[in-house]
Amino acid sequence: MGALHSQQALVPDTMVQEYRVDRVLGMGSLGIVYVAENTYFNETVALKEFLPSNLACRKGTTVSPINSDVQPSYDWALKKFLDEARTLRELCHPEAHRNIVRVRQFIEQNDTAYMVMDYEKGRPLSDILEERGVLPEAELHLILMPLLDGLERIHEANIWHRDIKPSNILIRPDNSPVLIDFGAARHEVVGRDPSVMSQYTPGYAAIEQFHDAAEQGPWTDIFAMGGTLYRAVTGRKPAKAIERFVNNKVYAPATKAAKGDYSPTLLVAIDAALTLKPEERPQSITEWRRWFDGEVSVDLGDDDATIASPTGPVDATMVLGAPRPEKEVPAGAAAPDRSPQRARKQRKAPRSLITTALAIVVLAMVVAAI
């Protein structure tokens, strides 16, 4: 494959502190990743430069906002990039996780910022799937379990990757996986600011990623990981969440699309992750593991329709987490489950006015998309 080029990229041999830029490794809406050499220790690293294409451009080696109007947004986004770099670096302590790309340090230079990461050799899972179509279950299991370990480590730090997909999973020569590209990562903070850097990949992005006021969490990454598995067992991406919002029948459950080729336990776990409503998905990696282990009982029925992926139109207020009316409890019946575990699944519900506004916004997006 030929070398990547960009008019916005630093030219080869440019120095960023002790790192000499060699070539462009990858480009995205949030920045550019280079292969670089550490001139002190003669080692190769990946150098990610913050250069959001919708906010900034390059003037020489300096990165500048495209105009004064976006200066506050650029400053805010740059601060978030640095915050994430610090947090991701902390993930490597006391020791790095083998299945998460290691951030060594961060640098502020050229009016922007850089992450210095390990340079991982390997092939993107997307290339492997493009070549082979699908993967056998045994091989998929060897990739999946280490990735779940890595995600669990990330979520314990209250970080959500938010852009898991086959192209962001690198398979090393020894067949071990590593999760890369945390450019869209978000740290859970109280009273978070609206994101000016919303980023998602259709087919792998959960419905809550289409609006910043919707709550995101581990269940958001679980949806994307479920989409990645769906691609690996069916040979195609799942239907886009925004299309399923209009009519969920466009989604062919994994239990049907890959029936007979994989264990029912695996397929049901995939459908559970791809449930459109956030509160109905597994809420943590620990909980999702129970689906893979067969600890969650699911009645597939005569038509193999898993209860984890209901069909038919979806109510906007339900998808966005609106409060459900309390059901009356008959005399002598057991009281509703109000345990901490149940409460955790029922995420904070927005007030009715906010819910209505969110529903209108999402429906407007659907109309615009159509």
PDB file of N, CA and C in Angstrom, residues 253-291:
ATOM      1  N   PRO A 253     -31.172  -9.948  12.995  1.00  0.00           N
ATOM      2  CA  PRO A 253     -30.448 -10.428  14.182  1.00  0.00           C
ATOM      3  C   PRO A 253     -29.381 -11.451  13.819  1.00  0.00           C
ATOM      4  N   ALA A 254     -28.303 -11.431  14.575  1.00  0.00           N
ATOM      5  CA  ALA A 254     -27.219 -12.390  14.342  1.00  0.00           C
ATOM      6  C   ALA A 254     -27.712 -13.820  14.486  1.00  0.00           C
ATOM      7  N   THR A 255     -28.697 -14.017  15.366  1.00  0.00           N
ATOM      8  CA  THR A 255     -29.238 -15.363  15.564  1.00  0.00           C
ATOM      9  C   THR A 255     -29.920 -15.897  14.314  1.00  0.00           C
ATOM     10  N   LYS A 256     -30.271 -15.016  13.389  1.00  0.00           N
ATOM     11  CA  LYS A 256     -30.824 -15.444  12.102  1.00  0.00           C
ATOM     12  C   LYS A 256     -29.758 -15.378  11.007  1.00  0.00           C
ATOM     13  N   ALA A 257     -29.028 -14.255  10.964  1.00  0.00           N
ATOM     14  CA  ALA A 257     -28.076 -14.020   9.875  1.00  0.00           C
ATOM     15  C   ALA A 257     -26.921 -15.014   9.868  1.00  0.00           C
ATOM     16  N   ALA A 258     -26.535 -15.527  11.040  1.00  0.00           N
ATOM     17  CA  ALA A 258     -25.404 -16.462  11.114  1.00  0.00           C
ATOM     18  C   ALA A 258     -25.805 -17.783  11.767  1.00  0.00           C
ATOM     19  N   LYS A 259     -27.092 -18.094  11.720  1.00  0.00           N
ATOM     20  CA  LYS A 259     -27.604 -19.310  12.341  1.00  0.00           C
ATOM     21  C   LYS A 259     -26.930 -20.557  11.765  1.00  0.00           C
ATOM     22  N   GLY A 260     -26.496 -21.432  12.648  1.00  0.00           N
ATOM     23  CA  GLY A 260     -25.893 -22.684  12.228  1.00  0.00           C
ATOM     24  C   GLY A 260     -24.390 -22.614  12.039  1.00  0.00           C
ATOM     25  N   ASP A 261     -23.842 -21.427  11.906  1.00  0.00           N
ATOM     26  CA  ASP A 261     -22.396 -21.278  11.699  1.00  0.00           C
ATOM     27  C   ASP A 261     -21.648 -21.003  13.001  1.00  0.00           C
ATOM     28  N   TYR A 262     -22.368 -20.528  14.014  1.00  0.00           N
ATOM     29  CA  TYR A 262     -21.749 -20.179  15.291  1.00  0.00           C
ATOM     30  C   TYR A 262     -22.662 -20.663  16.416  1.00  0.00           C
ATOM     31  N   SER A 263     -22.117 -20.722  17.619  1.00  0.00           N
ATOM     32  CA  SER A 263     -22.904 -21.174  18.757  1.00  0.00           C
ATOM     33  C   SER A 263     -24.011 -20.165  19.047  1.00  0.00           C
ATOM     34  N   PRO A 264     -25.199 -20.650  19.452  1.00  0.00           N
ATOM     35  CA  PRO A 264     -26.290 -19.732  19.800  1.00  0.00           C
ATOM     36  C   PRO A 264     -25.896 -18.749  20.896  1.00  0.00           C
ATOM     37  N   THR A 265     -25.039 -19.178  21.824  1.00  0.00           N
ATOM     38  CA  THR A 265     -24.615 -18.295  22.909  1.00  0.00           C
ATOM     39  C   THR A 265     -23.905 -17.067  22.373  1.00  0.00           C
ATOM     40  N   LEU A 266     -22.998 -17.264  21.427  1.00  0.00           N
ATOM     41  CA  LEU A 266     -22.274 -16.141  20.835  1.00  0.00           C
ATOM     42  C   LEU A 266     -23.231 -15.206  20.104  1.00  0.00           C
ATOM     43  N   LEU A 267     -24.120 -15.766  19.308  1.00  0.00           N
ATOM     44  CA  LEU A 267     -25.023 -14.948  18.496  1.00  0.00           C
ATOM     45  C   LEU A 267     -25.999 -14.159  19.365  1.00  0.00           C
ATOM     46  N   VAL A 268     -26.489 -14.783  20.429  1.00  0.00           N
ATOM     47  CA  VAL A 268     -27.388 -14.078  21.338  1.00  0.00           C
ATOM     48  C   VAL A 268     -26.661 -12.937  22.040  1.00  0.00           C
ATOM     49  N   ALA A 269     -25.390 -13.151  22.412  1.00  0.00           N
ATOM     50  CA  ALA A 269     -24.599 -12.097  23.057  1.00  0.00           C
ATOM     51  C   ALA A 269     -24.401 -10.911  22.115  1.00  0.00           C
ATOM     52  N   ILE A 270     -24.224 -11.192  20.834  1.00  0.00           N
ATOM     53  CA  ILE A 270     -24.076 -10.116  19.845  1.00  0.00           C
ATOM     54  C   ILE A 270     -25.364  -9.313  19.745  1.00  0.00           C
ATOM     55  N   ASP A 271     -26.497 -10.004  19.655  1.00  0.00           N
ATOM     56  CA  ASP A 271     -27.777  -9.306  19.563  1.00  0.00           C
ATOM     57  C   ASP A 271     -28.069  -8.498  20.825  1.00  0.00           C
ATOM     58  N   ALA A 272     -27.659  -9.016  21.981  1.00  0.00           N
ATOM     59  CA  ALA A 272     -27.858  -8.283  23.235  1.00  0.00           C
ATOM     60  C   ALA A 272     -27.096  -6.959  23.195  1.00  0.00           C
ATOM     61  N   ALA A 273     -25.874  -6.988  22.682  1.00  0.00           N
ATOM     62  CA  ALA A 273     -25.056  -5.778  22.604  1.00  0.00           C
ATOM     63  C   ALA A 273     -25.635  -4.776  21.619  1.00  0.00           C
ATOM     64  N   LEU A 274     -26.290  -5.263  20.573  1.00  0.00           N
ATOM     65  CA  LEU A 274     -26.809  -4.393  19.524  1.00  0.00           C
ATOM     66  C   LEU A 274     -28.254  -3.972  19.749  1.00  0.00           C
ATOM     67  N   THR A 275     -28.774  -4.203  20.926  1.00  0.00           N
ATOM     68  CA  THR A 275     -30.106  -3.712  21.259  1.00  0.00           C
ATOM     69  C   THR A 275     -30.123  -2.199  21.124  1.00  0.00           C
ATOM     70  N   LEU A 276     -31.148  -1.660  20.489  1.00  0.00           N
ATOM     71  CA  LEU A 276     -31.167  -0.226  20.197  1.00  0.00           C
ATOM     72  C   LEU A 276     -31.284   0.620  21.461  1.00  0.00           C
ATOM     73  N   LYS A 277     -32.143   0.217  22.387  1.00  0.00           N
ATOM     74  CA  LYS A 277     -32.334   0.998  23.607  1.00  0.00           C
ATOM     75  C   LYS A 277     -31.151   0.780  24.557  1.00  0.00           C
ATOM     76  N   PRO A 278     -30.470   1.854  24.961  1.00  0.00           N
ATOM     77  CA  PRO A 278     -29.270   1.708  25.795  1.00  0.00           C
ATOM     78  C   PRO A 278     -29.501   0.942  27.087  1.00  0.00           C
ATOM     79  N   GLU A 279     -30.652   1.181  27.741  1.00  0.00           N
ATOM     80  CA  GLU A 279     -30.878   0.560  29.046  1.00  0.00           C
ATOM     81  C   GLU A 279     -31.160  -0.929  28.947  1.00  0.00           C
ATOM     82  N   GLU A 280     -31.418  -1.437  27.738  1.00  0.00           N
ATOM     83  CA  GLU A 280     -31.697  -2.857  27.576  1.00  0.00           C
ATOM     84  C   GLU A 280     -30.467  -3.657  27.167  1.00  0.00           C
ATOM     85  N   ARG A 281     -29.356  -2.974  26.926  1.00  0.00           N
ATOM     86  CA  ARG A 281     -28.101  -3.677  26.623  1.00  0.00           C
ATOM     87  C   ARG A 281     -27.421  -4.105  27.924  1.00  0.00           C
ATOM     88  N   PRO A 282     -26.452  -5.016  27.845  1.00  0.00           N
ATOM     89  CA  PRO A 282     -25.581  -5.239  28.996  1.00  0.00           C
ATOM     90  C   PRO A 282     -24.934  -3.899  29.380  1.00  0.00           C
ATOM     91  N   GLN A 283     -24.921  -3.611  30.663  1.00  0.00           N
ATOM     92  CA  GLN A 283     -24.458  -2.301  31.115  1.00  0.00           C
ATOM     93  C   GLN A 283     -22.979  -2.255  31.457  1.00  0.00           C
ATOM     94  N   SER A 284     -22.317  -3.390  31.453  1.00  0.00           N
ATOM     95  CA  SER A 284     -20.892  -3.442  31.762  1.00  0.00           C
ATOM     96  C   SER A 284     -20.284  -4.653  31.078  1.00  0.00           C
ATOM     97  N   ILE A 285     -18.957  -4.669  30.967  1.00  0.00           N
ATOM     98  CA  ILE A 285     -18.275  -5.821  30.373  1.00  0.00           C
ATOM     99  C   ILE A 285     -18.513  -7.062  31.227  1.00  0.00           C
ATOM    100  N   THR A 286     -18.507  -6.889  32.541  1.00  0.00           N
ATOM    101  CA  THR A 286     -18.767  -8.020  33.434  1.00  0.00           C
ATOM    102  C   THR A 286     -20.126  -8.634  33.146  1.00  0.00           C
ATOM    103  N   GLU A 287     -21.121  -7.787  32.973  1.00  0.00           N
ATOM    104  CA  GLU A 287     -22.466  -8.283  32.687  1.00  0.00           C
ATOM    105  C   GLU A 287     -22.520  -8.939  31.308  1.00  0.00           C
ATOM    106  N   TRP A 288     -21.834  -8.341  30.339  1.00  0.00           N
ATOM    107  CA  TRP A 288     -21.861  -8.898  28.981  1.00  0.00           C
ATOM    108  C   TRP A 288     -21.172 -10.259  28.931  1.00  0.00           C
ATOM    109  N   ARG A 289     -20.143 -10.465  29.737  1.00  0.00           N
ATOM    110  CA  ARG A 289     -19.455 -11.762  29.757  1.00  0.00           C
ATOM    111  C   ARG A 289     -20.431 -12.890  30.093  1.00  0.00           C
ATOM    112  N   ARG A 290     -21.427 -12.596  30.920  1.00  0.00           N
ATOM    113  CA  ARG A 290     -22.389 -13.618  31.317  1.00  0.00           C
ATOM    114  C   ARG A 290     -23.171 -14.130  30.115  1.00  0.00           C
ATOM    115  N   TRP A 291     -23.372 -13.279  29.120  1.00  0.00           N
ATOM    116  CA  TRP A 291     -24.057 -13.717  27.904  1.00  0.00           C
ATOM    117  C   TRP A 291     -23.190 -14.694  27.119  1.00  0.00           C
TER     118      TRP A 291
END
